[in-house]
PDB file of C-alpha atoms in Angstrom:
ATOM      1  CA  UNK A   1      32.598 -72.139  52.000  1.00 41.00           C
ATOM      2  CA  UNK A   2      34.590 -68.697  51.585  1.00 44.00           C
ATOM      3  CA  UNK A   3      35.940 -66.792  54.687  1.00 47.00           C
ATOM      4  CA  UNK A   4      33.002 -64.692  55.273  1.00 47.00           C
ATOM      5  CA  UNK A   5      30.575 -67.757  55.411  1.00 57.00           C
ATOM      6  CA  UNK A   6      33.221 -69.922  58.000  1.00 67.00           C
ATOM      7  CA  UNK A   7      30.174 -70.505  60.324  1.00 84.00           C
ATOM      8  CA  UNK A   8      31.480 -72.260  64.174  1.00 94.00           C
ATOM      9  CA  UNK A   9      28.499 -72.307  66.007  1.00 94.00           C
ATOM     10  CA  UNK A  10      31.276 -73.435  69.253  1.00 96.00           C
ATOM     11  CA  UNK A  11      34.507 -72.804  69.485  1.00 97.00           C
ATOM     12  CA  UNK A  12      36.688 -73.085  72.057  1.00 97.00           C
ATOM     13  CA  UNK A  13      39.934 -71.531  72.874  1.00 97.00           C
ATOM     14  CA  UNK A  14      42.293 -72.635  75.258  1.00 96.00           C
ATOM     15  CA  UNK A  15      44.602 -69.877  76.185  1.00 94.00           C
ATOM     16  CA  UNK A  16      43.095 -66.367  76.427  1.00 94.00           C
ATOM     17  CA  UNK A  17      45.771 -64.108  75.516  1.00 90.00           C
ATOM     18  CA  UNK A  18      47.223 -62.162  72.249  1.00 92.00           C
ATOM     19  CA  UNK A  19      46.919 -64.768  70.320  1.00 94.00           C
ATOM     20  CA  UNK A  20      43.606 -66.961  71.244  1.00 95.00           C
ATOM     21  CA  UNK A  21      41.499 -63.706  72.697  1.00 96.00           C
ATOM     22  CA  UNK A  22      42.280 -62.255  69.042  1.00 96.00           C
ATOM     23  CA  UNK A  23      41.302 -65.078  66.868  1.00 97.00           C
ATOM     24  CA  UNK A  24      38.270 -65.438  69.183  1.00 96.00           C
ATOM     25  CA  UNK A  25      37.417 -61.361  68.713  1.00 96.00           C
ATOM     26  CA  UNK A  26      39.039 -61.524  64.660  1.00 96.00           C
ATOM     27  CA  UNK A  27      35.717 -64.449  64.225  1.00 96.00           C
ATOM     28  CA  UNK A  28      33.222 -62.353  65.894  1.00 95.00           C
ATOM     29  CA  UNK A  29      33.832 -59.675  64.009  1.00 95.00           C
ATOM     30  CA  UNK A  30      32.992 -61.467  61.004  1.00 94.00           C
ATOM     31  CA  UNK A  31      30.591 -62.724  61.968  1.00 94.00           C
ATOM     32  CA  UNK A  32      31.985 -66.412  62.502  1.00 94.00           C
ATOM     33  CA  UNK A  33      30.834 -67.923  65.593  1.00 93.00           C
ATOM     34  CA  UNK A  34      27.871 -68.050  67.835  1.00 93.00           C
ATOM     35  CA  UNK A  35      29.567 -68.747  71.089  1.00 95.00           C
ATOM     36  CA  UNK A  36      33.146 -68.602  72.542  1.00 96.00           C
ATOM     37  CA  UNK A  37      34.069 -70.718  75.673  1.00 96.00           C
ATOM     38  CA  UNK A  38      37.235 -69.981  77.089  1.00 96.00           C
ATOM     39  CA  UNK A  39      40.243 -71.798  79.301  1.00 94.00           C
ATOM     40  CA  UNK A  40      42.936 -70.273  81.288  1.00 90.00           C
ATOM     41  CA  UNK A  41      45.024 -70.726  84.257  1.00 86.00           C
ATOM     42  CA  UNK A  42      44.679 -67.035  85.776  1.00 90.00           C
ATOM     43  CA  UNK A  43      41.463 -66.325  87.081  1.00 92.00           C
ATOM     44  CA  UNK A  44      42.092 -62.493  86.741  1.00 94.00           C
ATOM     45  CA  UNK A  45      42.575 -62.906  83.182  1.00 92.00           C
ATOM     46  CA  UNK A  46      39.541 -64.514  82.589  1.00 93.00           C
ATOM     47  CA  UNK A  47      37.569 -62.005  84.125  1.00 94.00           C
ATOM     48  CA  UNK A  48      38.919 -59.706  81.725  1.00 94.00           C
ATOM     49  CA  UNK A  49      38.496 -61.428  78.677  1.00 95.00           C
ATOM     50  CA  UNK A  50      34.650 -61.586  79.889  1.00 94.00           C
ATOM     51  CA  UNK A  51      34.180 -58.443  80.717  1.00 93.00           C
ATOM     52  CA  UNK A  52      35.912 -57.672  77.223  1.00 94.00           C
ATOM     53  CA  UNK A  53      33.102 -60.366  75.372  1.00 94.00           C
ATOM     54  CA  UNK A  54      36.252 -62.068  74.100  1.00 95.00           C
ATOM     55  CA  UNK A  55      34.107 -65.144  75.604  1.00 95.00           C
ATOM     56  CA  UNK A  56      30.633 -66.093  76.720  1.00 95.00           C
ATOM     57  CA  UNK A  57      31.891 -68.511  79.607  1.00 95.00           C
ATOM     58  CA  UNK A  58      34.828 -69.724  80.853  1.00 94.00           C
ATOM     59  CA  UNK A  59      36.043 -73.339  82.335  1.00 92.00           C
ATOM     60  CA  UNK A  60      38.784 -74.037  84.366  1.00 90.00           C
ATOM     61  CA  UNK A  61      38.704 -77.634  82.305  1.00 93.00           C
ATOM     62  CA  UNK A  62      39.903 -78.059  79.014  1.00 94.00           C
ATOM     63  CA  UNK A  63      38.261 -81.403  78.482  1.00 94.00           C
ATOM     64  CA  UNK A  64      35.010 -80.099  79.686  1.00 94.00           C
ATOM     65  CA  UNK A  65      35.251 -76.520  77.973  1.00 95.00           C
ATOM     66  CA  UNK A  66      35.625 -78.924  74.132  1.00 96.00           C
ATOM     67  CA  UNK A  67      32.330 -80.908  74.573  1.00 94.00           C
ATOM     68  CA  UNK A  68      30.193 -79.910  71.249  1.00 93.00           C
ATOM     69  CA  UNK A  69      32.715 -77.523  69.599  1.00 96.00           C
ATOM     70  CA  UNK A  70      33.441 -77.436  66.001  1.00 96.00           C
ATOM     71  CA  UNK A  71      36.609 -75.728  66.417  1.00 97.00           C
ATOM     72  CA  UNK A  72      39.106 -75.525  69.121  1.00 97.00           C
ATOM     73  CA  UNK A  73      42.374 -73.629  68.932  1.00 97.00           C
ATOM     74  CA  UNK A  74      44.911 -74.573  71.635  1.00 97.00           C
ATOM     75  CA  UNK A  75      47.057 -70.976  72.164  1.00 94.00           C
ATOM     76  CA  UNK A  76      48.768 -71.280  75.245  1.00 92.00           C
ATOM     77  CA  UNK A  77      53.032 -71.847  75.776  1.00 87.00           C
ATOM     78  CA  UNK A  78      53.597 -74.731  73.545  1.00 89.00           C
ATOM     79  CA  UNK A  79      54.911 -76.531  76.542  1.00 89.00           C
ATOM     80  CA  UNK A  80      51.436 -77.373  77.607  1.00 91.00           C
ATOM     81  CA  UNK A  81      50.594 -78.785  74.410  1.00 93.00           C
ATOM     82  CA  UNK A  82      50.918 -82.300  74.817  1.00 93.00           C
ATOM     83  CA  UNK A  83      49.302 -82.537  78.528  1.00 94.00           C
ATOM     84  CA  UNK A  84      45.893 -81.049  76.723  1.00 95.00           C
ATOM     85  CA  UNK A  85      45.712 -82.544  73.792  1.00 95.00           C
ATOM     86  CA  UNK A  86      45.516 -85.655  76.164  1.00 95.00           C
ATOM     87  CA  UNK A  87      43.031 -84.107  77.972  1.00 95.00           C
ATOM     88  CA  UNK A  88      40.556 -83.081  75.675  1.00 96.00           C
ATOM     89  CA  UNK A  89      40.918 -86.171  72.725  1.00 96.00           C
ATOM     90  CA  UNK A  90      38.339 -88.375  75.215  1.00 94.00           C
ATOM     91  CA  UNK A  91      35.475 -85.136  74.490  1.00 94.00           C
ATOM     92  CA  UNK A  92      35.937 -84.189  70.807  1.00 95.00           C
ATOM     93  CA  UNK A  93      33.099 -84.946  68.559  1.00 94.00           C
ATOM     94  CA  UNK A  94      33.653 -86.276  65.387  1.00 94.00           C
ATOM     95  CA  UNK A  95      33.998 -83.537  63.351  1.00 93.00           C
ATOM     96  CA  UNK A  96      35.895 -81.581  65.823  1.00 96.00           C
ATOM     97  CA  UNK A  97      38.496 -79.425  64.031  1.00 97.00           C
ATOM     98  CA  UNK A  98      41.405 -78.846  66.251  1.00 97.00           C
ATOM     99  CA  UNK A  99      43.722 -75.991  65.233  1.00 97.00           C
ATOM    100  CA  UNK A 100      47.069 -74.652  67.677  1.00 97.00           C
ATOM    101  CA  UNK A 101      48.785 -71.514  67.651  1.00 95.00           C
ATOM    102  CA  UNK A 102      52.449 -72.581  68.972  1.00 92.00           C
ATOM    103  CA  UNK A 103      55.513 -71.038  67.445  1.00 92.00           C
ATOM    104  CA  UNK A 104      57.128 -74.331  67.002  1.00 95.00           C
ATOM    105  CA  UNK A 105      55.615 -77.052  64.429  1.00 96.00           C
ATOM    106  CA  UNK A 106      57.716 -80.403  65.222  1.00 96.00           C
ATOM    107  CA  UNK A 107      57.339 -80.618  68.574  1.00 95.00           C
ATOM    108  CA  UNK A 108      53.950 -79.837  68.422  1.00 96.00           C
ATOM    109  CA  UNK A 109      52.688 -82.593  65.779  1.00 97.00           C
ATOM    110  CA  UNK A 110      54.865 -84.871  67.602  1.00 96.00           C
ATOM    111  CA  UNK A 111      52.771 -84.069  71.233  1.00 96.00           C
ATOM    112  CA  UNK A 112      49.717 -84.347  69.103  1.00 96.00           C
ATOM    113  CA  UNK A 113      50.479 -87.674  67.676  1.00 96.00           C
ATOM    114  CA  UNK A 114      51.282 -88.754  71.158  1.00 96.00           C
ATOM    115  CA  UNK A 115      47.886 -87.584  72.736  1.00 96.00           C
ATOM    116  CA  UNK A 116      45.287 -88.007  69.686  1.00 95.00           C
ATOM    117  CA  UNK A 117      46.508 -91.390  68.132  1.00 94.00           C
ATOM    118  CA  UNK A 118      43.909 -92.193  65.479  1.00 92.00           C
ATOM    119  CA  UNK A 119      42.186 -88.817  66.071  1.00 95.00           C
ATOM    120  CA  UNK A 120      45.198 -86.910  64.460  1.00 97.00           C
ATOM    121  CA  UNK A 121      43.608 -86.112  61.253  1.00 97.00           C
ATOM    122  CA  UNK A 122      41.374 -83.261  63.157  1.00 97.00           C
ATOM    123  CA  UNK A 123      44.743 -81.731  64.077  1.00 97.00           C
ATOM    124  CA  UNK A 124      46.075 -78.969  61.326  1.00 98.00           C
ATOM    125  CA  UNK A 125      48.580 -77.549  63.359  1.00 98.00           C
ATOM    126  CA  UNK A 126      48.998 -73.428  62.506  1.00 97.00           C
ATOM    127  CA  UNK A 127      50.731 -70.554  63.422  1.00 96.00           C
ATOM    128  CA  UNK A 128      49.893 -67.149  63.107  1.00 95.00           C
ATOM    129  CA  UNK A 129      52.532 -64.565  62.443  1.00 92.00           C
ATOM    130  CA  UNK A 130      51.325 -61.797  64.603  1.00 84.00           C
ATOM    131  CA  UNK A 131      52.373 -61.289  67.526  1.00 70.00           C
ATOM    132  CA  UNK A 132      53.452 -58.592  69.459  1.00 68.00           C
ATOM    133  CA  UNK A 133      55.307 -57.609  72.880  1.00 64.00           C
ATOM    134  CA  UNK A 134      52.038 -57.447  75.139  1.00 69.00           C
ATOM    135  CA  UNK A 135      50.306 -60.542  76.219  1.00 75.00           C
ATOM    136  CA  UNK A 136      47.057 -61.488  78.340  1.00 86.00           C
ATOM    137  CA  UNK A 137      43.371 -60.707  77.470  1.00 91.00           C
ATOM    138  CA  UNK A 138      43.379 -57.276  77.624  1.00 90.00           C
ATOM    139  CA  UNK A 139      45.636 -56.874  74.691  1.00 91.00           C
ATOM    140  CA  UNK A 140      43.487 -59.039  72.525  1.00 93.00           C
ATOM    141  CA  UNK A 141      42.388 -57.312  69.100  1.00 94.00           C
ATOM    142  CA  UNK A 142      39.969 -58.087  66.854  1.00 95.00           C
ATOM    143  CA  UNK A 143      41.966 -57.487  63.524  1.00 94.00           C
ATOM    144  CA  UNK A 144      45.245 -58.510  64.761  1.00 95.00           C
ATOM    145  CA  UNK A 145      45.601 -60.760  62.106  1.00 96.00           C
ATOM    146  CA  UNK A 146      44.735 -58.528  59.192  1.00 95.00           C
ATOM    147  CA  UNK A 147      46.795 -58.516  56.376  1.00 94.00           C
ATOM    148  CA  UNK A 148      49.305 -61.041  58.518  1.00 94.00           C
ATOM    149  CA  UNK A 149      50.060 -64.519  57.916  1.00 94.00           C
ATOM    150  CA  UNK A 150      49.081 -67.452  59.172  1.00 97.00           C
ATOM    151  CA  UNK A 151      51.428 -70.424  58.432  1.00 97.00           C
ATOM    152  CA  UNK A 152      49.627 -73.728  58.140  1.00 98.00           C
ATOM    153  CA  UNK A 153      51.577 -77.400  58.566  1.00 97.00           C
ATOM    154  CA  UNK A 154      49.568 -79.909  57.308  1.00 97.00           C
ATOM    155  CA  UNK A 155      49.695 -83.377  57.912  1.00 97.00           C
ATOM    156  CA  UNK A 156      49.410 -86.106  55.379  1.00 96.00           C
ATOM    157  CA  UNK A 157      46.292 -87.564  57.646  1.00 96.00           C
ATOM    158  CA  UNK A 158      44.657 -84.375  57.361  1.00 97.00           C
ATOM    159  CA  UNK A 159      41.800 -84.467  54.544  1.00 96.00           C
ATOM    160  CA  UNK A 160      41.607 -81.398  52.268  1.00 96.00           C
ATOM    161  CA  UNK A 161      37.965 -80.011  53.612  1.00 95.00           C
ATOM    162  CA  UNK A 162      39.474 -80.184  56.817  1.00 95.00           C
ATOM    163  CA  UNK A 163      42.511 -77.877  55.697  1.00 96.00           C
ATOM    164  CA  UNK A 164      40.007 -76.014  54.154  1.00 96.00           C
ATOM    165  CA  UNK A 165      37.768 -75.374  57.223  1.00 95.00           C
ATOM    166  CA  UNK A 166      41.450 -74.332  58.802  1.00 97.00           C
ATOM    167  CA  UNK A 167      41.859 -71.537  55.973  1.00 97.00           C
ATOM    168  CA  UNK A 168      38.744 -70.227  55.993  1.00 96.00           C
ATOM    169  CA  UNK A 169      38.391 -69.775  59.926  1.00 96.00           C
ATOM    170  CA  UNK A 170      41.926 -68.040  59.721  1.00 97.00           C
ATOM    171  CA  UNK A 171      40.610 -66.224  56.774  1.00 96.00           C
ATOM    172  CA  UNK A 172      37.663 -64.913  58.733  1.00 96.00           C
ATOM    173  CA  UNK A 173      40.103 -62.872  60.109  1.00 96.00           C
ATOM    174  CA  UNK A 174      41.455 -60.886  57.761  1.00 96.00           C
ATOM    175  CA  UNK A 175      44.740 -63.269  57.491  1.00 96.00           C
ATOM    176  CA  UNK A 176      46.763 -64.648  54.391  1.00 95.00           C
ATOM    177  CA  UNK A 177      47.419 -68.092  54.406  1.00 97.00           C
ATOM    178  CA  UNK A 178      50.735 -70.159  53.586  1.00 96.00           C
ATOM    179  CA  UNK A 179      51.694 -73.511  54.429  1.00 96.00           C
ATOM    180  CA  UNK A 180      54.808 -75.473  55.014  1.00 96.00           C
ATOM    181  CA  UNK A 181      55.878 -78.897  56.163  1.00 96.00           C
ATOM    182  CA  UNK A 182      56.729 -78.335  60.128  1.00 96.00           C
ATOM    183  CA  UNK A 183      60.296 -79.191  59.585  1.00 96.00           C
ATOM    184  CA  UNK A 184      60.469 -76.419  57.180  1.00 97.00           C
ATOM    185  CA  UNK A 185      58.448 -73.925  59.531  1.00 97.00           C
ATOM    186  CA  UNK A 186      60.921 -74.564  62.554  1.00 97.00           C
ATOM    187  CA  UNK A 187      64.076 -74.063  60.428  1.00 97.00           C
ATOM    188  CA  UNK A 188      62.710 -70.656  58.995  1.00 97.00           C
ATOM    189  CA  UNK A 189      61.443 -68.745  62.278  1.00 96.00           C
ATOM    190  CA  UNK A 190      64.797 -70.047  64.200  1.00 97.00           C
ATOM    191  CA  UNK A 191      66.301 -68.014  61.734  1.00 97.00           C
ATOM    192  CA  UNK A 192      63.674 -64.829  61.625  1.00 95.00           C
ATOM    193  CA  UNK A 193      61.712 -65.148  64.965  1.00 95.00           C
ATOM    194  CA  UNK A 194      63.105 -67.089  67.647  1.00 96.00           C
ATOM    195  CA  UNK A 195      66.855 -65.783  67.537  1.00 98.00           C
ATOM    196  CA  UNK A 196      65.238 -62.148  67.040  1.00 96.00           C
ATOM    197  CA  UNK A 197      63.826 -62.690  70.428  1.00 96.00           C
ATOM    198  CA  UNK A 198      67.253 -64.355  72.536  1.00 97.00           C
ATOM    199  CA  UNK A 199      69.169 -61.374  71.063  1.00 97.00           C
ATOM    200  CA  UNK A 200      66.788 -59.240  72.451  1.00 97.00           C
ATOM    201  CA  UNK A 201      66.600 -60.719  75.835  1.00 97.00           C
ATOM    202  CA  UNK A 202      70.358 -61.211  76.077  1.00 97.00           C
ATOM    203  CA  UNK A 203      70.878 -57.368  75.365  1.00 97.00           C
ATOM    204  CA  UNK A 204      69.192 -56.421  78.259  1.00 97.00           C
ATOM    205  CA  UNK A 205      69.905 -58.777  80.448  1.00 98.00           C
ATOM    206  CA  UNK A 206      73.808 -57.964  79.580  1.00 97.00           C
ATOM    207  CA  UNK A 207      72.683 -54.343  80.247  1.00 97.00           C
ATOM    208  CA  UNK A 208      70.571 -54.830  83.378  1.00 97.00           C
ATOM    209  CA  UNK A 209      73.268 -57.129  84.643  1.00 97.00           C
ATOM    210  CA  UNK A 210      76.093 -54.137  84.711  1.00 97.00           C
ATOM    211  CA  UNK A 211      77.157 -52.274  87.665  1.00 97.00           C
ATOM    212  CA  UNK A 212      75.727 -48.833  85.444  1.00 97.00           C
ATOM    213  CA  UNK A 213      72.722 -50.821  84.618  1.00 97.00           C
ATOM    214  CA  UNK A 214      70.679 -47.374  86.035  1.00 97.00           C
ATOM    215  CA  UNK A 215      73.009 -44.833  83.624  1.00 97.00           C
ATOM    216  CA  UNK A 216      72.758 -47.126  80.596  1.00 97.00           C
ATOM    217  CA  UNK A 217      69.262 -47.809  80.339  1.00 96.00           C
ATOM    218  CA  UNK A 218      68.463 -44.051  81.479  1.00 96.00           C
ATOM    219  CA  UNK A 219      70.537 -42.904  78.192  1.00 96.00           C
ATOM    220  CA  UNK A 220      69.223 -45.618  76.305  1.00 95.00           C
ATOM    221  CA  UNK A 221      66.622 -44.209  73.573  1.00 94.00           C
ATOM    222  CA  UNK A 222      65.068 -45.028  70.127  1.00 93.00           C
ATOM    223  CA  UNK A 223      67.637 -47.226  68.397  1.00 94.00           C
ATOM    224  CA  UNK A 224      67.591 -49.649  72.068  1.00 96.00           C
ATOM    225  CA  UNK A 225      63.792 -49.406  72.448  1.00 95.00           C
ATOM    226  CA  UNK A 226      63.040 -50.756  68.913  1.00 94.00           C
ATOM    227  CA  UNK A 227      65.911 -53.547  69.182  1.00 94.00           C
ATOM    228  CA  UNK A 228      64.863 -54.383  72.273  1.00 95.00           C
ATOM    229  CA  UNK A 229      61.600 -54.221  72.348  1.00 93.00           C
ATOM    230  CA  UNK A 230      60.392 -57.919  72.041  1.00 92.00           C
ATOM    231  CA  UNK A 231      62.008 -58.680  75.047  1.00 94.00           C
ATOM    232  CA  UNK A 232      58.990 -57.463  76.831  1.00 91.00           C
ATOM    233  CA  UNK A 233      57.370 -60.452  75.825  1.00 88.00           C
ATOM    234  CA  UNK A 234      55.955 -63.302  77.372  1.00 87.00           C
ATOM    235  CA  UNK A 235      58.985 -65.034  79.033  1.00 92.00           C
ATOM    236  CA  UNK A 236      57.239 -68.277  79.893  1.00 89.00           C
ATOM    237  CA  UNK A 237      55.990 -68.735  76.315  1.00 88.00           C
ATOM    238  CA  UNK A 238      59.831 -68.036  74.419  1.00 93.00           C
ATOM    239  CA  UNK A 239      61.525 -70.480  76.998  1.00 95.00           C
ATOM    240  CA  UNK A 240      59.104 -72.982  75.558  1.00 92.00           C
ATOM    241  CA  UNK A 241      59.439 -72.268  71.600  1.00 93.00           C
ATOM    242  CA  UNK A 242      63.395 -71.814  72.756  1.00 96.00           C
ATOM    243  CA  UNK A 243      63.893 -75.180  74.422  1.00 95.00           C
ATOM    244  CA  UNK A 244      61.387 -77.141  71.836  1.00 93.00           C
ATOM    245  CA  UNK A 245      63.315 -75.476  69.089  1.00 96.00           C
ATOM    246  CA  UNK A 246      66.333 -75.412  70.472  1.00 96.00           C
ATOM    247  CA  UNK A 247      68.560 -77.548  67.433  1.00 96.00           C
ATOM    248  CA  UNK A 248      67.373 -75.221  64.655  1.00 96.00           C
ATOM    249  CA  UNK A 249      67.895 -72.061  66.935  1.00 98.00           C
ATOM    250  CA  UNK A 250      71.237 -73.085  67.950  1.00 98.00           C
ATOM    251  CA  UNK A 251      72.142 -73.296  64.039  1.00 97.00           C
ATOM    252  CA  UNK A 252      70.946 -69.978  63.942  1.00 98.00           C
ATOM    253  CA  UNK A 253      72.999 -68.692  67.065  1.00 98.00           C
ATOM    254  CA  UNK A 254      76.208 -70.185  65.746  1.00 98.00           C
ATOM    255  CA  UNK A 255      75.857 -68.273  62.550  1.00 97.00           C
ATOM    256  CA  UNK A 256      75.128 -64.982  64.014  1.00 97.00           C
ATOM    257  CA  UNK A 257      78.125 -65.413  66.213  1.00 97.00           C
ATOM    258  CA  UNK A 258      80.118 -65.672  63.182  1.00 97.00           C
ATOM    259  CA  UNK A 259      78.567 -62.776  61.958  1.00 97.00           C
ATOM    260  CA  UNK A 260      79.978 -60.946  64.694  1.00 97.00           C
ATOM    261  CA  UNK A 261      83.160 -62.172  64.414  1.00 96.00           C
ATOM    262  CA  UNK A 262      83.659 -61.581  60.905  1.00 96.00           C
ATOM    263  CA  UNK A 263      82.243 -57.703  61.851  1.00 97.00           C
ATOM    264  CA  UNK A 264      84.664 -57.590  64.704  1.00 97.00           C
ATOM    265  CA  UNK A 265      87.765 -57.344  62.005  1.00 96.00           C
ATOM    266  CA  UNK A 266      86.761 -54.320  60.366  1.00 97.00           C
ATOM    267  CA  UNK A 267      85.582 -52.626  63.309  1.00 97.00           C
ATOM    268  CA  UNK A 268      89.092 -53.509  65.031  1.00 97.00           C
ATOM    269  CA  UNK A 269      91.037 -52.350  61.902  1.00 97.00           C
ATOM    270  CA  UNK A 270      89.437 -48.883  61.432  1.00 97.00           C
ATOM    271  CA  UNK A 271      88.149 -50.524  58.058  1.00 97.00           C
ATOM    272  CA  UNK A 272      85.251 -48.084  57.043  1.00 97.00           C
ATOM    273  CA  UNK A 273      85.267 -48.705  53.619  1.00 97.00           C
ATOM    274  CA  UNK A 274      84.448 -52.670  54.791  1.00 97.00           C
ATOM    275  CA  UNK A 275      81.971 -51.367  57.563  1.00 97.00           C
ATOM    276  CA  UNK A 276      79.850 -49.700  55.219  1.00 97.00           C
ATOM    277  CA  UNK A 277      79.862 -51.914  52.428  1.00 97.00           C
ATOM    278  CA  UNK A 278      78.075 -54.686  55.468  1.00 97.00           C
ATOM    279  CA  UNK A 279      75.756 -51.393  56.331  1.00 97.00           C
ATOM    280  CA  UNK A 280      74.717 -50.323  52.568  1.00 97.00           C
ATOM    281  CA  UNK A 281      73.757 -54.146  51.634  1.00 96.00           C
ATOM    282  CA  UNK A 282      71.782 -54.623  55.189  1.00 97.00           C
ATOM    283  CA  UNK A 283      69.677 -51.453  54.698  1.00 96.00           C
ATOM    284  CA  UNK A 284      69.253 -52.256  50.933  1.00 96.00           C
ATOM    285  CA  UNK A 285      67.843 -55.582  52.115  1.00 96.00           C
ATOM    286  CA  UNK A 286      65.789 -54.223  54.504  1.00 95.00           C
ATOM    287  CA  UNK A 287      64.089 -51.918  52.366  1.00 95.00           C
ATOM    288  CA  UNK A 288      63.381 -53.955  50.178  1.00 94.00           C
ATOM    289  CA  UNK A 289      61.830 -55.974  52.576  1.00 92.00           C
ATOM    290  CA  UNK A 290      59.612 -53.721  54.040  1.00 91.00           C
ATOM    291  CA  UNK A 291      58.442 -52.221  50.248  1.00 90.00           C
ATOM    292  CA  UNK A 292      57.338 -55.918  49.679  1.00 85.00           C
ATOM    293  CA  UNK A 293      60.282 -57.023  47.203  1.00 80.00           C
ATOM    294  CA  UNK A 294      60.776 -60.559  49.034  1.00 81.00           C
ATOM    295  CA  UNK A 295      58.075 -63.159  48.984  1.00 77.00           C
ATOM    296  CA  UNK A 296      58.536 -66.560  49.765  1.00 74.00           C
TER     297      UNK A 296
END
């Protein structure tokens, strides 16, 4: 099967937002799937993602809304995860192939474990590296994940077509695929997602906290948007990937501290020379970055 036959005459996806409204748009595109059924918890929402033909119909139960798919993703906060995968293990068929999108790998096959028992083997836990600042139906896109990556965990129950069926759905839309063990996932995106995100949020908070709160943030431009910018994201969803990641991400936090200590000397001293040999290596590092000269 290559991506462009991946054929899911059902599939359901619990959590309309970003991430599960684009996956469900990224397989219609290409022509993936016949019909989309949809769960949420806002009603409003819903509307919108059927008025957008994100889905064909919508049910307020996740148990119900999995009865004859072939695929379900599970894309809400990651939080959630281990209540539903209880709740929809007693409806899967067979041949089900269960898929999440949660930032956070651990935690998640442990939850899924919990819920599916025996049934674990239709799990391939995944995680698409694409998100963005804007959540909720309406900022679904069909080729959000184009050119992006989509991490996959598998687990040692999981047989190789099944994997396979994984890839190729993700493939479907337009995404690269890479896989790591969980543990390896969660140690990496404490380090280049998750702290990325409680610096953000911690800047402005600082900021919005001050008594000048109103002269800061209305001198504030470019260099502050772009820093800040992924603390417009869902706060619900990063207090969930915080707290389940929380040992790897406090690793993380503890080195960046350090960081800032060892910056602090320089800065105190007057040392430019010092200052700009930190500055000259970070940009060099980040342009090579962003021409493509790291790959993992």
């Amino acid at each position: 099967m290559t991506a462009a036959s991946a054929r899911f005459d059902r599939v359901s996806v619990i959590g309309v937002g970003l991430i599960g409204g684009s996956f469900a748009l990224g397989l219609r595109a290409a022509g993936a799937c016949k019909n989309v059924v949809g769960v949420g918890r806002n009603p409003a929402n819903m509307r919108v993602a059927l008025e957008l033909g994100i889905v064909d119909s919508v049910e307020t139960d996740a148990g119900v809304a999995v009865r004859d798919a072939d695929l379900v993703l599970v894309a809400t906060p990651v939080a959630q995860f281990g209540e539903l995968f209880a709740s929809i293990v007693p409806n899967l068929g067979p041949s089900t192939l269960v898929m999440d999108a949660g930032s956070t790998k651990q935690d998640v096959v442990a939850a899924a474990r919990a819920a599916m028992g025996a049934r674990i083997a239709q799990f391939v836990p995944a995680h698409p590296i694409a998100g963005a600042e804007h959540s909720g139906a309406a900022a679904a896109k069909a080729d959000l994940f184009r050119g992006k990556r989509v991490v996959l965990a598998p687990l040692e129950e999981n047989p190789p077509e099944r994997v396979d069926a994984a890839a190729k759905a993700w493939e479907a839309c337009g995404a690269r695929i890479s896989r790591m063990t969980a543990a390896e996932h969660d140690a990496v995106f404490a380090a280049v997602s998750h702290l990325p995100h409680l610096l953000a949020y911690a800047l402005v908070h600082e900021f919005a906290g001050r008594p000048n709160a109103g002269q800061l943030f209305g001198y504030a431009a470019g260099g502050f948007r772009d820093f800040t910018r992924i603390a417009s994201s869902h706060p619900e969803m990063w207090r969930d990937i915080c707290v389940a990641n929380r040992e790897a991400l406090t690793g993380e936090l503890d080195r960046y501290i350090e960081k800032l200590r060892a910056l602090r000397a320089p800065l105190t001293a007057g040392d430019a020379p010092a200052l700009e040999k930190v500055f000259a290596e970070s940009r060099e590092a980040r342009n090579r970055w962003i021409a493509g000269g790291f790959e993992p």
